[in-house]
Amino acid sequence: MSLLKIAKLGSPILRKTAEPVTSEECQKIEFQRFIDDMIETMEKLDGLGLAAPQVFQSKQLVVLKSQGNFRYPGAPDFPLLILLNPKLTDLSDQMIEGWEGCLSVDNLRGKVKRHAKIKVSGFDRNMNPLSFDAEGFLAVVLQHETDHLLGKVFLDRMDDFSTLTHLAEFERHWISPIETV
Ligand code: NI
């Protein structure tokens, strides 16, 4: 297991559309090891999720987990989720707004509106099909992570930059890291 290097804003790979993972690729030991490294990297850096382009692999793979997260105190927990080739559909018209940050966008937070409910389909790490509904906080994190596979970061989803704040100022001036309306 090893800690992977994070691509930071400005790295061209963060702006590319990621390639789908093939069944053949998925069976390789190197690929399975890469998934484990992504999980370890996410956990070590206190991320709520990590997408493969963030660690310099332009592949449709995301990992997500929320468990007593240090960078996002008060964030609701959800178990580890590994998703290959994810597709989000049935995005509800109802939107929720919350603070987002990103391991590729150092030291910044900003308010982003996301769909409150989504349908998710994709594959698990063994290429078994997965399909489920997600809402609230999990839906938000899923939208943030799958955006990385489309070459988007949360800044692209902000209505305007009036809430964009450095982390130190955020902790000084804003009440709660997870705030939904
Ligand atoms: Ni991110």
PDB file of C-alpha atoms in Angstrom, residues 44-177:
ATOM      1  CA  LYS A  44      -4.843   9.437   5.416  1.00  0.00           C
ATOM      2  CA  LEU A  45      -5.705  12.863   3.978  1.00  0.00           C
ATOM      3  CA  ASP A  46      -9.148  12.957   5.613  1.00  0.00           C
ATOM      4  CA  GLY A  47     -10.973  13.189   2.308  1.00  0.00           C
ATOM      5  CA  LEU A  48     -14.645  12.265   2.064  1.00  0.00           C
ATOM      6  CA  GLY A  49     -14.005  10.967  -1.403  1.00  0.00           C
ATOM      7  CA  LEU A  50     -11.338  10.637  -4.036  1.00  0.00           C
ATOM      8  CA  ALA A  51     -11.577  10.287  -7.799  1.00  0.00           C
ATOM      9  CA  ALA A  52      -8.848   8.580  -9.856  1.00  0.00           C
ATOM     10  CA  PRO A  53      -7.969  11.736 -11.870  1.00  0.00           C
ATOM     11  CA  GLN A  54      -7.047  13.348  -8.539  1.00  0.00           C
ATOM     12  CA  VAL A  55      -4.229  10.818  -8.264  1.00  0.00           C
ATOM     13  CA  PHE A  56      -3.148  11.153 -11.892  1.00  0.00           C
ATOM     14  CA  GLN A  57      -5.161   8.272 -13.381  1.00  0.00           C
ATOM     15  CA  SER A  58      -7.740   9.352 -15.930  1.00  0.00           C
ATOM     16  CA  LYS A  59     -10.092   6.475 -15.097  1.00  0.00           C
ATOM     17  CA  GLN A  60     -13.733   6.382 -14.074  1.00  0.00           C
ATOM     18  CA  LEU A  61     -13.193   5.278 -10.504  1.00  0.00           C
ATOM     19  CA  VAL A  62     -14.231   6.968  -7.264  1.00  0.00           C
ATOM     20  CA  VAL A  63     -13.989   5.965  -3.612  1.00  0.00           C
ATOM     21  CA  LEU A  64     -16.044   7.589  -0.855  1.00  0.00           C
ATOM     22  CA  LYS A  65     -16.255   7.246   2.903  1.00  0.00           C
ATOM     23  CA  SER A  66     -17.380   9.417   5.774  1.00  0.00           C
ATOM     24  CA  GLN A  67     -16.553   8.404   9.302  1.00  0.00           C
ATOM     25  CA  GLY A  68     -15.858  11.007  11.954  1.00  0.00           C
ATOM     26  CA  ASN A  69     -14.009  13.132   9.407  1.00  0.00           C
ATOM     27  CA  PHE A  70     -11.476  15.607  10.770  1.00  0.00           C
ATOM     28  CA  ARG A  71     -11.629  17.990   7.782  1.00  0.00           C
ATOM     29  CA  TYR A  72     -15.436  18.030   7.885  1.00  0.00           C
ATOM     30  CA  PRO A  73     -16.533  17.831  11.519  1.00  0.00           C
ATOM     31  CA  GLY A  74     -20.247  17.137  11.798  1.00  0.00           C
ATOM     32  CA  ALA A  75     -20.443  15.447   8.401  1.00  0.00           C
ATOM     33  CA  PRO A  76     -22.928  12.551   8.447  1.00  0.00           C
ATOM     34  CA  ASP A  77     -21.299   9.112   8.245  1.00  0.00           C
ATOM     35  CA  PHE A  78     -21.642   6.737   5.335  1.00  0.00           C
ATOM     36  CA  PRO A  79     -19.771   3.482   4.708  1.00  0.00           C
ATOM     37  CA  LEU A  80     -16.967   2.935   2.197  1.00  0.00           C
ATOM     38  CA  LEU A  81     -18.205   2.960  -1.366  1.00  0.00           C
ATOM     39  CA  ILE A  82     -16.121   1.998  -4.403  1.00  0.00           C
ATOM     40  CA  LEU A  83     -17.664   2.866  -7.756  1.00  0.00           C
ATOM     41  CA  LEU A  84     -16.435   2.147 -11.250  1.00  0.00           C
ATOM     42  CA  ASN A  85     -17.924   3.829 -14.317  1.00  0.00           C
ATOM     43  CA  PRO A  86     -20.622   5.621 -12.292  1.00  0.00           C
ATOM     44  CA  LYS A  87     -23.616   7.268 -13.941  1.00  0.00           C
ATOM     45  CA  LEU A  88     -25.947   9.653 -12.133  1.00  0.00           C
ATOM     46  CA  THR A  89     -29.541   9.898 -13.389  1.00  0.00           C
ATOM     47  CA  ASP A  90     -32.949  11.060 -12.183  1.00  0.00           C
ATOM     48  CA  LEU A  91     -31.489  14.141 -10.612  1.00  0.00           C
ATOM     49  CA  SER A  92     -34.295  15.730  -8.599  1.00  0.00           C
ATOM     50  CA  ASP A  93     -35.167  19.382  -9.152  1.00  0.00           C
ATOM     51  CA  GLN A  94     -34.852  19.973  -5.440  1.00  0.00           C
ATOM     52  CA  MET A  95     -31.444  21.399  -4.623  1.00  0.00           C
ATOM     53  CA  ILE A  96     -29.454  21.488  -1.382  1.00  0.00           C
ATOM     54  CA  GLU A  97     -26.681  23.916  -0.692  1.00  0.00           C
ATOM     55  CA  GLY A  98     -23.624  23.060   1.347  1.00  0.00           C
ATOM     56  CA  TRP A  99     -19.971  23.868   1.859  1.00  0.00           C
ATOM     57  CA  GLU A 100     -17.500  21.948  -0.251  1.00  0.00           C
ATOM     58  CA  GLY A 101     -13.768  21.588  -0.313  1.00  0.00           C
ATOM     59  CA  CYS A 102     -11.473  19.368  -2.319  1.00  0.00           C
ATOM     60  CA  LEU A 103      -8.075  17.719  -1.844  1.00  0.00           C
ATOM     61  CA  SER A 104      -7.136  19.110  -5.270  1.00  0.00           C
ATOM     62  CA  VAL A 105      -8.173  22.651  -4.318  1.00  0.00           C
ATOM     63  CA  ASP A 106      -6.056  23.374  -1.266  1.00  0.00           C
ATOM     64  CA  ASN A 107      -7.302  25.358   1.629  1.00  0.00           C
ATOM     65  CA  LEU A 108     -10.551  26.665   0.129  1.00  0.00           C
ATOM     66  CA  ARG A 109     -14.239  26.196   0.882  1.00  0.00           C
ATOM     67  CA  GLY A 110     -17.227  27.407  -1.068  1.00  0.00           C
ATOM     68  CA  LYS A 111     -20.984  26.940  -1.132  1.00  0.00           C
ATOM     69  CA  VAL A 112     -22.339  24.745  -3.890  1.00  0.00           C
ATOM     70  CA  LYS A 113     -25.891  23.748  -4.833  1.00  0.00           C
ATOM     71  CA  ARG A 114     -26.396  20.082  -5.643  1.00  0.00           C
ATOM     72  CA  HIS A 115     -29.362  17.872  -6.502  1.00  0.00           C
ATOM     73  CA  ALA A 116     -30.976  16.563  -3.322  1.00  0.00           C
ATOM     74  CA  LYS A 117     -31.692  13.087  -4.729  1.00  0.00           C
ATOM     75  CA  ILE A 118     -30.002  11.031  -7.410  1.00  0.00           C
ATOM     76  CA  LYS A 119     -30.043   7.546  -8.888  1.00  0.00           C
ATOM     77  CA  VAL A 120     -26.623   5.956  -9.125  1.00  0.00           C
ATOM     78  CA  SER A 121     -25.576   3.098 -11.360  1.00  0.00           C
ATOM     79  CA  GLY A 122     -22.139   1.677 -11.943  1.00  0.00           C
ATOM     80  CA  PHE A 123     -19.995  -1.261 -10.900  1.00  0.00           C
ATOM     81  CA  ASP A 124     -18.231  -2.441  -7.759  1.00  0.00           C
ATOM     82  CA  ARG A 125     -14.510  -3.275  -7.682  1.00  0.00           C
ATOM     83  CA  ASN A 126     -15.217  -6.723  -9.165  1.00  0.00           C
ATOM     84  CA  MET A 127     -17.321  -5.311 -11.999  1.00  0.00           C
ATOM     85  CA  ASN A 128     -20.600  -6.438 -10.496  1.00  0.00           C
ATOM     86  CA  PRO A 129     -23.354  -3.979 -11.448  1.00  0.00           C
ATOM     87  CA  LEU A 130     -24.539  -1.625  -8.731  1.00  0.00           C
ATOM     88  CA  SER A 131     -27.634   0.529  -8.640  1.00  0.00           C
ATOM     89  CA  PHE A 132     -29.006   2.564  -5.748  1.00  0.00           C
ATOM     90  CA  ASP A 133     -30.658   5.822  -4.807  1.00  0.00           C
ATOM     91  CA  ALA A 134     -28.829   8.424  -2.763  1.00  0.00           C
ATOM     92  CA  GLU A 135     -29.980  11.590  -1.089  1.00  0.00           C
ATOM     93  CA  GLY A 136     -28.697  14.378   1.106  1.00  0.00           C
ATOM     94  CA  PHE A 137     -25.054  14.423   2.060  1.00  0.00           C
ATOM     95  CA  LEU A 138     -24.145  11.165   0.275  1.00  0.00           C
ATOM     96  CA  ALA A 139     -25.770  12.481  -2.920  1.00  0.00           C
ATOM     97  CA  VAL A 140     -23.703  15.674  -2.610  1.00  0.00           C
ATOM     98  CA  VAL A 141     -20.402  13.801  -2.221  1.00  0.00           C
ATOM     99  CA  LEU A 142     -21.290  11.496  -5.128  1.00  0.00           C
ATOM    100  CA  GLN A 143     -21.963  14.507  -7.357  1.00  0.00           C
ATOM    101  CA  HIS A 144     -18.686  16.128  -6.288  1.00  0.00           C
ATOM    102  CA  GLU A 145     -16.659  12.970  -7.002  1.00  0.00           C
ATOM    103  CA  THR A 146     -18.303  12.044 -10.308  1.00  0.00           C
ATOM    104  CA  ASP A 147     -17.755  15.643 -11.432  1.00  0.00           C
ATOM    105  CA  HIS A 148     -14.014  14.906 -11.234  1.00  0.00           C
ATOM    106  CA  LEU A 149     -14.558  12.208 -13.903  1.00  0.00           C
ATOM    107  CA  LEU A 150     -16.040  14.885 -16.169  1.00  0.00           C
ATOM    108  CA  GLY A 151     -13.116  17.263 -15.658  1.00  0.00           C
ATOM    109  CA  LYS A 152     -15.078  19.475 -13.257  1.00  0.00           C
ATOM    110  CA  VAL A 153     -14.209  20.773  -9.806  1.00  0.00           C
ATOM    111  CA  PHE A 154     -16.584  22.280  -7.232  1.00  0.00           C
ATOM    112  CA  LEU A 155     -15.555  25.813  -8.213  1.00  0.00           C
ATOM    113  CA  ASP A 156     -17.236  25.232 -11.591  1.00  0.00           C
ATOM    114  CA  ARG A 157     -20.511  24.494  -9.792  1.00  0.00           C
ATOM    115  CA  MET A 158     -20.587  27.630  -7.630  1.00  0.00           C
ATOM    116  CA  ASP A 159     -23.253  30.187  -8.625  1.00  0.00           C
ATOM    117  CA  ASP A 160     -20.773  32.907  -7.773  1.00  0.00           C
ATOM    118  CA  PHE A 161     -17.611  33.204  -5.686  1.00  0.00           C
ATOM    119  CA  SER A 162     -18.992  35.358  -2.891  1.00  0.00           C
ATOM    120  CA  THR A 163     -18.758  32.462  -0.426  1.00  0.00           C
ATOM    121  CA  LEU A 164     -15.322  31.288  -1.543  1.00  0.00           C
ATOM    122  CA  THR A 165     -13.132  31.408   1.538  1.00  0.00           C
ATOM    123  CA  HIS A 166      -9.790  30.315   2.863  1.00  0.00           C
ATOM    124  CA  LEU A 167     -10.071  27.587   5.461  1.00  0.00           C
ATOM    125  CA  ALA A 168      -8.749  29.760   8.307  1.00  0.00           C
ATOM    126  CA  GLU A 169     -11.321  32.474   7.531  1.00  0.00           C
ATOM    127  CA  PHE A 170     -14.009  29.861   7.151  1.00  0.00           C
ATOM    128  CA  GLU A 171     -13.350  28.573  10.656  1.00  0.00           C
ATOM    129  CA  ARG A 172     -13.297  32.125  11.959  1.00  0.00           C
ATOM    130  CA  HIS A 173     -16.386  33.496  10.254  1.00  0.00           C
ATOM    131  CA  TRP A 174     -18.778  30.714   9.338  1.00  0.00           C
ATOM    132  CA  ILE A 175     -20.755  28.618  11.746  1.00  0.00           C
ATOM    133  CA  SER A 176     -20.931  25.076  10.481  1.00  0.00           C
ATOM    134  CA  PRO A 177     -18.973  23.233   7.818  1.00  0.00           C
TER     135      PRO A 177
END
